mmCIF file with all atom_site columns, C-alpha atoms in Angstrom:
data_model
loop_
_atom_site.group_PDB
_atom_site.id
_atom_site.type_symbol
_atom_site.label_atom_id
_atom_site.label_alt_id
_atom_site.label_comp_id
_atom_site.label_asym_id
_atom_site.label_entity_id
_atom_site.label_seq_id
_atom_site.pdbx_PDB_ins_code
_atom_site.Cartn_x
_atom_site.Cartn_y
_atom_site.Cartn_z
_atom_site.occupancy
_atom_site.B_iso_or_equiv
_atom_site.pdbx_formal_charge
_atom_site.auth_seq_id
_atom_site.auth_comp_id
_atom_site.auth_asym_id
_atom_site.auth_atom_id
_atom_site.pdbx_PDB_model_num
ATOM 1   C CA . UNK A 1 1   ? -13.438 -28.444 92.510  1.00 22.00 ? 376 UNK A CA 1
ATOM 2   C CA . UNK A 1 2   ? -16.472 -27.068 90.797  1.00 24.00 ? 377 UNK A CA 1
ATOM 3   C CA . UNK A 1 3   ? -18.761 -23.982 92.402  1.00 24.00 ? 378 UNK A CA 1
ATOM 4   C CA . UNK A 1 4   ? -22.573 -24.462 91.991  1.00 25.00 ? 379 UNK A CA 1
ATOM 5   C CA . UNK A 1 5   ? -24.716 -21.699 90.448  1.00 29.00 ? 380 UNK A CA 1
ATOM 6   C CA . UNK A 1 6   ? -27.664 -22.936 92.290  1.00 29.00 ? 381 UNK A CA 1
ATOM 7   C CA . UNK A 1 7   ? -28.733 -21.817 95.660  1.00 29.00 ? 382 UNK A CA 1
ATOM 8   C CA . UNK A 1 8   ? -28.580 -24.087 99.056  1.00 30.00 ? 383 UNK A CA 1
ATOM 9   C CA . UNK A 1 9   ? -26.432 -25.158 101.707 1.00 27.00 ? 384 UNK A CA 1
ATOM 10  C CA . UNK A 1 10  ? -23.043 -24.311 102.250 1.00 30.00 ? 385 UNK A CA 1
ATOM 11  C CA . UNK A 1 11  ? -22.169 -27.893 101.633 1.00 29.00 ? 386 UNK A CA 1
ATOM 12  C CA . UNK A 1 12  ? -23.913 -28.468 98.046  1.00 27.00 ? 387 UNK A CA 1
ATOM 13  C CA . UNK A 1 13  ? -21.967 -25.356 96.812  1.00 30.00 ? 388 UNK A CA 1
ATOM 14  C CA . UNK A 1 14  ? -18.630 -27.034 96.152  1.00 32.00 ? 389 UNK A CA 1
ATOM 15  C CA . UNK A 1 15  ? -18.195 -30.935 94.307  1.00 35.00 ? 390 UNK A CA 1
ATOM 16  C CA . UNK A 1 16  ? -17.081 -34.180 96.822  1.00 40.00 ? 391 UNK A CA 1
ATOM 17  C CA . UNK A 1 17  ? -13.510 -35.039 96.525  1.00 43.00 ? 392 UNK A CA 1
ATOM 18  C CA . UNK A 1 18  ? -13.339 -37.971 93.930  1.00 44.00 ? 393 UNK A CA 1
ATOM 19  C CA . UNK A 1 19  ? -13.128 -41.216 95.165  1.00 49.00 ? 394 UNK A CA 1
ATOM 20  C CA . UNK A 1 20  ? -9.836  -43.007 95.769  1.00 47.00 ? 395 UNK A CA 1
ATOM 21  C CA . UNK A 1 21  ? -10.259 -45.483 93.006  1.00 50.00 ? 396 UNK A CA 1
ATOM 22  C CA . UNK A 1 22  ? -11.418 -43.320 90.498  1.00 58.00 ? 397 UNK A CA 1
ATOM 23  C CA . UNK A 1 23  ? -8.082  -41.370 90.723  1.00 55.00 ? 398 UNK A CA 1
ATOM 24  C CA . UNK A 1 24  ? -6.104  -44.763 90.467  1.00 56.00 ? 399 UNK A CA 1
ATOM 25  C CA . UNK A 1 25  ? -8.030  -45.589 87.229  1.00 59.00 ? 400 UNK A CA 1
ATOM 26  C CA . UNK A 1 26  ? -7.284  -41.975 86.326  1.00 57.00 ? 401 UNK A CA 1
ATOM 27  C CA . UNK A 1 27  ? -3.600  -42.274 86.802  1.00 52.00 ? 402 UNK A CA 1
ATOM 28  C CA . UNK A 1 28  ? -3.950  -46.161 85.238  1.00 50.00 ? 403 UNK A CA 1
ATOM 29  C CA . UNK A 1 29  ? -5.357  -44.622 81.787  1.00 52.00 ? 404 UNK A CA 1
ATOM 30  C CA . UNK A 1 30  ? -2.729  -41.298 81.837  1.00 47.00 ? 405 UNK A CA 1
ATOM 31  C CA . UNK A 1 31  ? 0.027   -44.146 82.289  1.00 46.00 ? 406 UNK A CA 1
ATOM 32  C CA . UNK A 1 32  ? -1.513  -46.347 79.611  1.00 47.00 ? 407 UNK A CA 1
ATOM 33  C CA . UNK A 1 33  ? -1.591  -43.646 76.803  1.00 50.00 ? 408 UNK A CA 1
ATOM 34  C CA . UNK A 1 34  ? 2.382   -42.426 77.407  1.00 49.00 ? 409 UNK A CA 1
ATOM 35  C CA . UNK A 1 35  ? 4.558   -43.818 74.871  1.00 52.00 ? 410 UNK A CA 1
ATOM 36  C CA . UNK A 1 36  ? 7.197   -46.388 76.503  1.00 55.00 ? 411 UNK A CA 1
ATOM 37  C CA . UNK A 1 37  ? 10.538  -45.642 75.303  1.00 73.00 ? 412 UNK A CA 1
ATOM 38  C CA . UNK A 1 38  ? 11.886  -47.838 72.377  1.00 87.00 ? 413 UNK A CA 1
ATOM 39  C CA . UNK A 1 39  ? 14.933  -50.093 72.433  1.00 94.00 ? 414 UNK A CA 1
ATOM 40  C CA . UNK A 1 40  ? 17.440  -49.497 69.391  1.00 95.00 ? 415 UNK A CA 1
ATOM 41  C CA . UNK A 1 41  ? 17.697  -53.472 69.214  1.00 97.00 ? 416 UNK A CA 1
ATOM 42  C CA . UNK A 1 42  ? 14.767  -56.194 70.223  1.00 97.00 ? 417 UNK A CA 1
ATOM 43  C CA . UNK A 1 43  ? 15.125  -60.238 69.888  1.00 98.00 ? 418 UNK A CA 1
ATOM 44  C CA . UNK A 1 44  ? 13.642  -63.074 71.602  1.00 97.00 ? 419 UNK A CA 1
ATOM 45  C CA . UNK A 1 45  ? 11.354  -66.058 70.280  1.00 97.00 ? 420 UNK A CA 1
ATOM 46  C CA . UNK A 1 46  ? 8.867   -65.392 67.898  1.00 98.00 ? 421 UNK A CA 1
ATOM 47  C CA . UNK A 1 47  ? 6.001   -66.538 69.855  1.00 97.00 ? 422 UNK A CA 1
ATOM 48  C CA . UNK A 1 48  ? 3.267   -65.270 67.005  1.00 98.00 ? 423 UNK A CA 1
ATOM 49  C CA . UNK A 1 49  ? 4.317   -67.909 64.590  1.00 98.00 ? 424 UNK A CA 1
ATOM 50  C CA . UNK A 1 50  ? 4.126   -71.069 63.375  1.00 96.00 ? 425 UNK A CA 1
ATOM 51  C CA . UNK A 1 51  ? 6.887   -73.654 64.361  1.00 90.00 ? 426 UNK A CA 1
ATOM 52  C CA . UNK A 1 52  ? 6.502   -74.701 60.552  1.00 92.00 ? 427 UNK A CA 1
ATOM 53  C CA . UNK A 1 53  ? 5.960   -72.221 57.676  1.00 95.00 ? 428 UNK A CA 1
ATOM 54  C CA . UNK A 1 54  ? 5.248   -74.323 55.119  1.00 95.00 ? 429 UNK A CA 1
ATOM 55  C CA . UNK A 1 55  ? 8.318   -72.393 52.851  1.00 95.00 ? 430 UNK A CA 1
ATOM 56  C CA . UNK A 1 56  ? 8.012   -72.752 49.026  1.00 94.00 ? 431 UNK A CA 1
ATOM 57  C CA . UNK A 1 57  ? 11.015  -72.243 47.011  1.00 94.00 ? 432 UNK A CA 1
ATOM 58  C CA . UNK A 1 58  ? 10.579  -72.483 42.796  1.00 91.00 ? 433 UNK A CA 1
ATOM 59  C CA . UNK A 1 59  ? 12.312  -75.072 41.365  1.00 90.00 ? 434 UNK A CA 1
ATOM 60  C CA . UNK A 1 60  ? 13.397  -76.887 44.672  1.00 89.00 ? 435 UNK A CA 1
ATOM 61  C CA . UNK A 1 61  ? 13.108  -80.514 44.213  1.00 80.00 ? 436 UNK A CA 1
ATOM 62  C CA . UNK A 1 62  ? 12.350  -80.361 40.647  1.00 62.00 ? 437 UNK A CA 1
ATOM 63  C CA . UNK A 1 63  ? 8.733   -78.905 41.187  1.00 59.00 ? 438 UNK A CA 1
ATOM 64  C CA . UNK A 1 64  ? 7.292   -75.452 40.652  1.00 58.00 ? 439 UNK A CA 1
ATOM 65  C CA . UNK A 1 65  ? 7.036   -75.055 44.307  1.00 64.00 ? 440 UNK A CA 1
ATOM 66  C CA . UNK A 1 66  ? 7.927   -77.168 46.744  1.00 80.00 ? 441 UNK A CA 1
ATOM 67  C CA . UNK A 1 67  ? 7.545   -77.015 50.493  1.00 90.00 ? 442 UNK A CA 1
ATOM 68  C CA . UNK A 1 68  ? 11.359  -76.988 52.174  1.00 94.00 ? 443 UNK A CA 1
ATOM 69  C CA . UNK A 1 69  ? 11.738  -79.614 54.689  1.00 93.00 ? 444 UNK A CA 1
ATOM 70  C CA . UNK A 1 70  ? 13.063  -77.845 58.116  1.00 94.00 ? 445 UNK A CA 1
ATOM 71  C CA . UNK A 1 71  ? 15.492  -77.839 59.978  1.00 95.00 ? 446 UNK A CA 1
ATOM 72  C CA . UNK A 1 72  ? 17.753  -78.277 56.948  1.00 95.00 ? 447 UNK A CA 1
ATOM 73  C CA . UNK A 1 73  ? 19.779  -80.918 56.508  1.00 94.00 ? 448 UNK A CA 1
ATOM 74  C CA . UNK A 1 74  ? 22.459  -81.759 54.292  1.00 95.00 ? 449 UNK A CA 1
ATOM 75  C CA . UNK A 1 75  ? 20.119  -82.784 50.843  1.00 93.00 ? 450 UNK A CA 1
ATOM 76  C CA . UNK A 1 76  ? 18.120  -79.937 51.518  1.00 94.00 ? 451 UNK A CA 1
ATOM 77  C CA . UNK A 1 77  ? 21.224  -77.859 51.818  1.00 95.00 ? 452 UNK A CA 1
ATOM 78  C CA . UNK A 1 78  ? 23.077  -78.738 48.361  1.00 95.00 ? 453 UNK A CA 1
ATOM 79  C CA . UNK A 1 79  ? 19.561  -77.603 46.776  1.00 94.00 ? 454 UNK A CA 1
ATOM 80  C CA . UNK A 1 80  ? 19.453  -74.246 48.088  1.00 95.00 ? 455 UNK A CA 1
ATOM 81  C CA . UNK A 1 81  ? 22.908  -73.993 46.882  1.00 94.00 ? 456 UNK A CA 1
ATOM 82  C CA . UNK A 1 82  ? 21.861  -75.024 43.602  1.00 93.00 ? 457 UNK A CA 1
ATOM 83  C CA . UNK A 1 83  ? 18.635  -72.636 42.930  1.00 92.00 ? 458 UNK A CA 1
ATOM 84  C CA . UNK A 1 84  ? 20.339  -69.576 45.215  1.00 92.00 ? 459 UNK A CA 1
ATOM 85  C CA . UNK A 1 85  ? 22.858  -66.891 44.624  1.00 92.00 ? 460 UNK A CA 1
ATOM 86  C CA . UNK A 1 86  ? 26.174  -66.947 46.336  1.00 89.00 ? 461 UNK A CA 1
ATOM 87  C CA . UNK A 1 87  ? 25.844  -64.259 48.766  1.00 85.00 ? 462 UNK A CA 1
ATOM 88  C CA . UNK A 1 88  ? 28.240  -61.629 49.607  1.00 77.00 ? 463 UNK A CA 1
ATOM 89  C CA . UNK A 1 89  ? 28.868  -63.466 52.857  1.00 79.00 ? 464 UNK A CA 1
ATOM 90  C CA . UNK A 1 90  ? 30.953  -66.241 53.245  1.00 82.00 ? 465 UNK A CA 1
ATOM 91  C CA . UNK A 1 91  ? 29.537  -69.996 52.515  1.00 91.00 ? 466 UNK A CA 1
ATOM 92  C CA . UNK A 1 92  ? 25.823  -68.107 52.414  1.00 94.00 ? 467 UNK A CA 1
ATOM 93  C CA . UNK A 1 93  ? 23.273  -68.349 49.376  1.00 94.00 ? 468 UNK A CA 1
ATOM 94  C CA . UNK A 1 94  ? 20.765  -65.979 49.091  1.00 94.00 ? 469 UNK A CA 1
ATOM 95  C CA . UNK A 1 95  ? 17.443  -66.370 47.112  1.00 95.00 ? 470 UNK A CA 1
ATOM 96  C CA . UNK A 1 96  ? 15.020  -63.569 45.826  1.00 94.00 ? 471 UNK A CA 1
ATOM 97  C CA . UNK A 1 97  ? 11.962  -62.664 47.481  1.00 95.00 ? 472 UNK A CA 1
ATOM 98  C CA . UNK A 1 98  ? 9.933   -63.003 44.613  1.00 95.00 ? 473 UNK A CA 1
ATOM 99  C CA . UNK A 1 99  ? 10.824  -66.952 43.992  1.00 95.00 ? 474 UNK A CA 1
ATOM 100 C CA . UNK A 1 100 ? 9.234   -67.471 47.967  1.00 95.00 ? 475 UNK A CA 1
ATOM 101 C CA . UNK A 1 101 ? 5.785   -68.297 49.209  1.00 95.00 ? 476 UNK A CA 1
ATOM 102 C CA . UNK A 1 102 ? 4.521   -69.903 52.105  1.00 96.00 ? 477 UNK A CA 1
ATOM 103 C CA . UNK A 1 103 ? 2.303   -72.495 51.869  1.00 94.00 ? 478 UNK A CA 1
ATOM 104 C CA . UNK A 1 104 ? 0.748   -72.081 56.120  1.00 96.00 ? 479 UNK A CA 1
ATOM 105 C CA . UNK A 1 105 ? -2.495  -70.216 55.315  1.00 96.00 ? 480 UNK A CA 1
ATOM 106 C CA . UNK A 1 106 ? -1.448  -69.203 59.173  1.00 97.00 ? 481 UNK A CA 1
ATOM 107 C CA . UNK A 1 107 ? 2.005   -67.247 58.254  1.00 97.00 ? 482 UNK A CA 1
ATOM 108 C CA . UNK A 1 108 ? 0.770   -64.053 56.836  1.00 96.00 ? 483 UNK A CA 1
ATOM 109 C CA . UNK A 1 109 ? -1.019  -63.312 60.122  1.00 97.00 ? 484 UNK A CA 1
ATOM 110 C CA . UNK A 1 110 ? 1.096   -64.114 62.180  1.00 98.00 ? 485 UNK A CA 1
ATOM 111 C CA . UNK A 1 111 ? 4.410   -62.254 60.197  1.00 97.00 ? 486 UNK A CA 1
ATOM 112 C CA . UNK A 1 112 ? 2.121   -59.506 60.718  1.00 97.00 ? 487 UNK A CA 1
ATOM 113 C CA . UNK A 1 113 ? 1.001   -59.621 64.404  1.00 97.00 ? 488 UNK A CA 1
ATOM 114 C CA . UNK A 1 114 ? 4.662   -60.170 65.561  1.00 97.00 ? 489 UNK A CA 1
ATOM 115 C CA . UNK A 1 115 ? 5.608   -56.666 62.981  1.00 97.00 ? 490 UNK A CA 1
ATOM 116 C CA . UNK A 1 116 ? 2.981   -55.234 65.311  1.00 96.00 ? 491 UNK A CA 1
ATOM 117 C CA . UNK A 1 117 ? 5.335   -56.084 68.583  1.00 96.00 ? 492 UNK A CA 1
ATOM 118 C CA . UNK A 1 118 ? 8.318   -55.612 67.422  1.00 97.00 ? 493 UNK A CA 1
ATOM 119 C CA . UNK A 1 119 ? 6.975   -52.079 66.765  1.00 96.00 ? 494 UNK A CA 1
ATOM 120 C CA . UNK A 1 120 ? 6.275   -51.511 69.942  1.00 94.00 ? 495 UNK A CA 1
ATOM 121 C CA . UNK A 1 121 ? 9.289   -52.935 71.402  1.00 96.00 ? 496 UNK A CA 1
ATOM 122 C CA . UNK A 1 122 ? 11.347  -50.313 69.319  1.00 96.00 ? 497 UNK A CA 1
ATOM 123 C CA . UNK A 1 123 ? 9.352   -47.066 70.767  1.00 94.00 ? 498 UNK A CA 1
ATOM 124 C CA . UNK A 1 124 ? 7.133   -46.717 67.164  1.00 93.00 ? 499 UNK A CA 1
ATOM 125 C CA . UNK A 1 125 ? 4.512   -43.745 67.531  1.00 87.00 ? 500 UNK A CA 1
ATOM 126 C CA . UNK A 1 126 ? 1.135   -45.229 68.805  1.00 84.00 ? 501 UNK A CA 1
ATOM 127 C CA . UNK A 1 127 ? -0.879  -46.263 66.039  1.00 84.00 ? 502 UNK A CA 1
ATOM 128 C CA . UNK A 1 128 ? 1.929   -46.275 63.199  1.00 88.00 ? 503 UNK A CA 1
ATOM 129 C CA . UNK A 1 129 ? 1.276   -48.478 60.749  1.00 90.00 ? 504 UNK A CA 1
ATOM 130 C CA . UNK A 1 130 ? 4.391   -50.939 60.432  1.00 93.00 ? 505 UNK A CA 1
ATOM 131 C CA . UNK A 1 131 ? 4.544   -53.143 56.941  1.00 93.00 ? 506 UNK A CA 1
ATOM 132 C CA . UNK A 1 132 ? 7.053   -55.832 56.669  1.00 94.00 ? 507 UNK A CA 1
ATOM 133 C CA . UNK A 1 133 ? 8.488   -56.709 53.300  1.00 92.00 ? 508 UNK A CA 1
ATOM 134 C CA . UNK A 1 134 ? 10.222  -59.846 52.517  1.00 94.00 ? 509 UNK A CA 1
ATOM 135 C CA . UNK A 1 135 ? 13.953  -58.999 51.129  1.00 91.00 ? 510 UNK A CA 1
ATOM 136 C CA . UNK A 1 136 ? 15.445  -62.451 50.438  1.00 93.00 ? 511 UNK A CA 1
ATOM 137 C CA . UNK A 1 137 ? 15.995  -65.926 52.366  1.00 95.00 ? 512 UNK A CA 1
ATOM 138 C CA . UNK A 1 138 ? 19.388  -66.492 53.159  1.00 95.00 ? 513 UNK A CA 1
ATOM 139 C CA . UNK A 1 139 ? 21.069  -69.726 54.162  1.00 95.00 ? 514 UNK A CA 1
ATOM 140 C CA . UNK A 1 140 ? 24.845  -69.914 55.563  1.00 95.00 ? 515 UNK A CA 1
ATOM 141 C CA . UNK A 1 141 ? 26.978  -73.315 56.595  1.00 95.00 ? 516 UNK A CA 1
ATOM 142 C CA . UNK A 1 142 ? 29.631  -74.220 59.092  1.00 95.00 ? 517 UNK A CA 1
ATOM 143 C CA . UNK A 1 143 ? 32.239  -71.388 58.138  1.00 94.00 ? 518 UNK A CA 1
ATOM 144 C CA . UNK A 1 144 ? 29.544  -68.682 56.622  1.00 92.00 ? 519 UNK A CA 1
ATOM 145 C CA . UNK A 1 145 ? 29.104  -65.426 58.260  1.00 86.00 ? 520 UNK A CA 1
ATOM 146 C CA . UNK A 1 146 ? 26.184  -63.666 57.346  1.00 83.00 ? 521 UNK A CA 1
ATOM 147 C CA . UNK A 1 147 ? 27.150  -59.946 56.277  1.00 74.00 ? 522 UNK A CA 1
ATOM 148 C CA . UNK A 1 148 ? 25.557  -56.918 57.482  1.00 67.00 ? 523 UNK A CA 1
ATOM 149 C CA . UNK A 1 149 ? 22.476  -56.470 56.019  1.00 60.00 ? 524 UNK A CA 1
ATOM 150 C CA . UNK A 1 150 ? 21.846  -53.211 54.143  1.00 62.00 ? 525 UNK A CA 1
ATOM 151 C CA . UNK A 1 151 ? 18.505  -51.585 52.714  1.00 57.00 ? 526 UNK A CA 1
ATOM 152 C CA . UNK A 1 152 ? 18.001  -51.934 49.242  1.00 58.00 ? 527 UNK A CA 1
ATOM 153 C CA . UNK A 1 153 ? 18.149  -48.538 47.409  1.00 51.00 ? 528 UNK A CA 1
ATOM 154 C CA . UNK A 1 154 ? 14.842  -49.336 45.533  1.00 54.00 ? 529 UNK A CA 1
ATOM 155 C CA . UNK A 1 155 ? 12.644  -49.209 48.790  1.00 63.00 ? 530 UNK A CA 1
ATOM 156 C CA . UNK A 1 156 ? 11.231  -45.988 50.511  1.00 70.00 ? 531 UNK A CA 1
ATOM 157 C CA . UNK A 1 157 ? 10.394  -45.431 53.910  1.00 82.00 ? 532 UNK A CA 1
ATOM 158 C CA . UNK A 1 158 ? 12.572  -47.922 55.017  1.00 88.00 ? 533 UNK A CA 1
ATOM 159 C CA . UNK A 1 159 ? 13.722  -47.692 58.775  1.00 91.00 ? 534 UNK A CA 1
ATOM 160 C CA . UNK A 1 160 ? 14.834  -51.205 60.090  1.00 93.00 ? 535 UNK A CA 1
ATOM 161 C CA . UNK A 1 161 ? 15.451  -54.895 59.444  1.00 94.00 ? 536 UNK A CA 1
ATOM 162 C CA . UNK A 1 162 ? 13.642  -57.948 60.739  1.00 96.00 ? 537 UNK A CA 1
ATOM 163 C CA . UNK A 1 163 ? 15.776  -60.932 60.778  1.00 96.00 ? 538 UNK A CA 1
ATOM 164 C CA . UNK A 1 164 ? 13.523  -64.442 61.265  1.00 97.00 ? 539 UNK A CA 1
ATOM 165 C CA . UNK A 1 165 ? 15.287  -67.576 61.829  1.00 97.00 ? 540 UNK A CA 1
ATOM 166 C CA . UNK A 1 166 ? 13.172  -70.681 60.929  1.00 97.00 ? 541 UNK A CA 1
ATOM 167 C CA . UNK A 1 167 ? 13.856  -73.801 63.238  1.00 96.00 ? 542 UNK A CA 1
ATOM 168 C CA . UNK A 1 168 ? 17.471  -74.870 62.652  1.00 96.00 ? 543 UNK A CA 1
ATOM 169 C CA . UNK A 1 169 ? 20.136  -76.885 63.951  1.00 95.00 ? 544 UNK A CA 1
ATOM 170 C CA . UNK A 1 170 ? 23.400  -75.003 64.020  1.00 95.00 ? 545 UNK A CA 1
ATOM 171 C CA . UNK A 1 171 ? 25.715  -73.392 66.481  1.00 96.00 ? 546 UNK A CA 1
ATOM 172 C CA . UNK A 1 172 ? 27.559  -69.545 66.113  1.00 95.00 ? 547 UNK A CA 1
ATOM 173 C CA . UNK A 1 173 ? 25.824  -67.132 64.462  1.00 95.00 ? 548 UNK A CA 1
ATOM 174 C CA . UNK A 1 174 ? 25.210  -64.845 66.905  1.00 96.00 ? 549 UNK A CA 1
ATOM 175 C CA . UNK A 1 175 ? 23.999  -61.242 66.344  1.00 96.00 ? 550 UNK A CA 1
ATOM 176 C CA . UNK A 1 176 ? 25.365  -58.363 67.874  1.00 97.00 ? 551 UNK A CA 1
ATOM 177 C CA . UNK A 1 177 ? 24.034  -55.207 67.782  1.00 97.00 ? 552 UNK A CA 1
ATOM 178 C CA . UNK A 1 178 ? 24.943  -51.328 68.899  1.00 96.00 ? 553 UNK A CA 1
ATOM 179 C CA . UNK A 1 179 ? 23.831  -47.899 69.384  1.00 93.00 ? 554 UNK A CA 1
ATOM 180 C CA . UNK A 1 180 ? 27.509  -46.298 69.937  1.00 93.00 ? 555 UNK A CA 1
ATOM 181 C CA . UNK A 1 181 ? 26.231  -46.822 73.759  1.00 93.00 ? 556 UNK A CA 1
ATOM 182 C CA . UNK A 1 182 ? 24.457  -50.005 74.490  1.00 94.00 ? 557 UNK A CA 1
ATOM 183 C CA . UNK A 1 183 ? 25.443  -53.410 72.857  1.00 96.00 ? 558 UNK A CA 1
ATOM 184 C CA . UNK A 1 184 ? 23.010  -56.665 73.106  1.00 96.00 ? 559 UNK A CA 1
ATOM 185 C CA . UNK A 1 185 ? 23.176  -60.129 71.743  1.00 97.00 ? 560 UNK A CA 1
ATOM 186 C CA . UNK A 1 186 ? 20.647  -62.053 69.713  1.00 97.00 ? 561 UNK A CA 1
ATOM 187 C CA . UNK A 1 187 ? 21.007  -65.754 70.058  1.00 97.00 ? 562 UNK A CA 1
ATOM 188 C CA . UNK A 1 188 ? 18.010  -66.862 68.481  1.00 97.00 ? 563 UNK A CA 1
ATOM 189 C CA . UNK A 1 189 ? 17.525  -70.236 70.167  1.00 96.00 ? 564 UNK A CA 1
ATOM 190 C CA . UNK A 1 190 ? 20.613  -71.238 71.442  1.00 94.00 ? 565 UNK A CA 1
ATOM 191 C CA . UNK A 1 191 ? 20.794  -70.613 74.958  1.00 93.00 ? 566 UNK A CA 1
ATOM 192 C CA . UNK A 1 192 ? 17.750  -72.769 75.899  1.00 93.00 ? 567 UNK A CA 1
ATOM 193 C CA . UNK A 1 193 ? 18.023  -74.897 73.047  1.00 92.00 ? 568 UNK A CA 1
ATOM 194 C CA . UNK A 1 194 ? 14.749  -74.396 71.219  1.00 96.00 ? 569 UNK A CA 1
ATOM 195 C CA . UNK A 1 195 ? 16.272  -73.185 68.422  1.00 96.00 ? 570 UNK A CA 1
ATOM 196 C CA . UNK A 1 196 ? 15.276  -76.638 66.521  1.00 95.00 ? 571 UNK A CA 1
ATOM 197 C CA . UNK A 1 197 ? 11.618  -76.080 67.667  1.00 95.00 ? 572 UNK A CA 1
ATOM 198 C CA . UNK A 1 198 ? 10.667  -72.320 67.252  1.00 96.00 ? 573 UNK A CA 1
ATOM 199 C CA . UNK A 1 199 ? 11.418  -69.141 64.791  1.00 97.00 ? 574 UNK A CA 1
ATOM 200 C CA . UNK A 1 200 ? 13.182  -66.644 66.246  1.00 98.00 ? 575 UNK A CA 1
ATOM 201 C CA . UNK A 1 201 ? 14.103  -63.172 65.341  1.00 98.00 ? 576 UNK A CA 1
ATOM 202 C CA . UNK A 1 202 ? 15.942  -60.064 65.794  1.00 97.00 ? 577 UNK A CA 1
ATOM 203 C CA . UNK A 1 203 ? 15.255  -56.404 64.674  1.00 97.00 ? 578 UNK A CA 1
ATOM 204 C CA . UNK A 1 204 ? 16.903  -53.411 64.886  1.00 96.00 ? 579 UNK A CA 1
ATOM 205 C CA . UNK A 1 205 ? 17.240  -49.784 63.272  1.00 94.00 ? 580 UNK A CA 1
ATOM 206 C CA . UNK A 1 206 ? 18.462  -49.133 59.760  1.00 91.00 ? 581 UNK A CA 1
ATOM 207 C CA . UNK A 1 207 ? 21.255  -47.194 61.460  1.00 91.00 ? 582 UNK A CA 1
ATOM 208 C CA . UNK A 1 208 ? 22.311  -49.588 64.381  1.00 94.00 ? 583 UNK A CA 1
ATOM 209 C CA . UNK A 1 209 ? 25.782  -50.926 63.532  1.00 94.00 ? 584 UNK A CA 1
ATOM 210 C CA . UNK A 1 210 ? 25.238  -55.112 63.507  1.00 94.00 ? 585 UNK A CA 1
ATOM 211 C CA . UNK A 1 211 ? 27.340  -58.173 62.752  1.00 93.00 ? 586 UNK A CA 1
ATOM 212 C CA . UNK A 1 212 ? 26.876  -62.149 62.774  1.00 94.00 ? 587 UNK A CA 1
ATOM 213 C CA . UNK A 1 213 ? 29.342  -64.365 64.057  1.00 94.00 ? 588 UNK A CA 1
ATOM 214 C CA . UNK A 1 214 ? 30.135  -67.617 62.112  1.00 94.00 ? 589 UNK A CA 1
ATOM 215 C CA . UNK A 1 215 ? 28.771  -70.332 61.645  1.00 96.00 ? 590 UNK A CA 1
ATOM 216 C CA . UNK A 1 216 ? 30.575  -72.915 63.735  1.00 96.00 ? 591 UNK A CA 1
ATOM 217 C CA . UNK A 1 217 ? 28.190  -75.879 62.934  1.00 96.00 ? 592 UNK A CA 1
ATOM 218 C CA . UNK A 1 218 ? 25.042  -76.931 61.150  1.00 96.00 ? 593 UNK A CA 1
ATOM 219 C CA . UNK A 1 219 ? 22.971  -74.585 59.148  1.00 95.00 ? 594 UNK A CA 1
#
């Protein structure tokens, strides 16, 4: 309450009590600019982006760059084993970052806006500005177990991993993750079966332990 320097009634010398919605919007925008605590590990369906990327791989079917059908199938399979690297995983090939492109003028946006989420999901400071950088692509079969992924040494400012499944067909695979505390499960599709339809992803701090399950079928 404010006290008025001017002269007058007894009444005009103090301020009227605020009305009872403008301390609700009050309380709304105090609540709106408090930083929601972060999760250690978020995953879900990755609603930003495109059901089909439109990935380019060199040298896959005998082109400079050619779009890779998905869900893979067994053809498209024995080529990424030919062009990739044999992973340190089991059954898994791995190809560099810099032999990938995507052909969906859409994906760059979108690989961006759901960065911007996943951000937020993990507690980032309001306003940080969150970069993703494409590592590698990594395919495993029935039997494979994708390893624990670990940041490579030649990158700075480096604090977590976005893992993006493109529409597959497969079963296993599951991520867990852990703070010491708290455990949770990525599934990326297979509960509700949309795995075939949609990308999904996981993401989690650089110092979160995490391990896949195998591969039990498909790709």
């Amino acid at each position: 309450m404010s006290v008025s320097s001017s002269s007058g009634s007894a009444d005009s010398c103090f301020s009227a009590p605020p009305k009872r919605h403008d301390v609700t919007e009050r309380i709304a925008g105090l609540l709106f600019d408090l930083e929601a605590p972060g999760d250690f590990g978020v995953c879900g369906e990755a609603i930003e982006l495109p059901a089909y990327p439109g990935m380019q791989v060199e040298g896959f079917s005998g082109s400079a760059a050619e779009t890779v059908p998905l869900p893979v199938n067994d053809d498209v399979a024995s080529q990424w084993k030919s062009l990739g690297d044999v992973a340190t995983c089991k059954k898994s090939w791995e190809i560099d970052a810099a032999k990938i492109s995507f052909d969906n003028p859409l994906w760059d946006q979108a690989v961006e806006q759901l960065t911007d989420r996943v951000a937020r999901e993990l507690g980032c400071a309001k306003g940080a500005v969150v970069r993703p950088i494409l590592y590698k692509a990594l395919l495993a079969e029935t039997g494979g177990q994708p390893g624990a992924h670990r940041v490579p040494e030649r990158e700075e400012n480096i604090f977590g991993t976005l893992v993006i499944q493109l529409p597959s067909v497969c079963t296993g695979g599951i991520l867990s993750m852990s703070d010491g505390e708290k455990s949770k499960e990525a599934h990326f599709g297979q509960q509700d079966r949309s795995a075939y339809y949609k990308a999904h992803y996981a993401a989690f701090y650089t110092d979160v332990e995490h391990s896949f399950q195998p591969i039990t079928s498909g790709y």
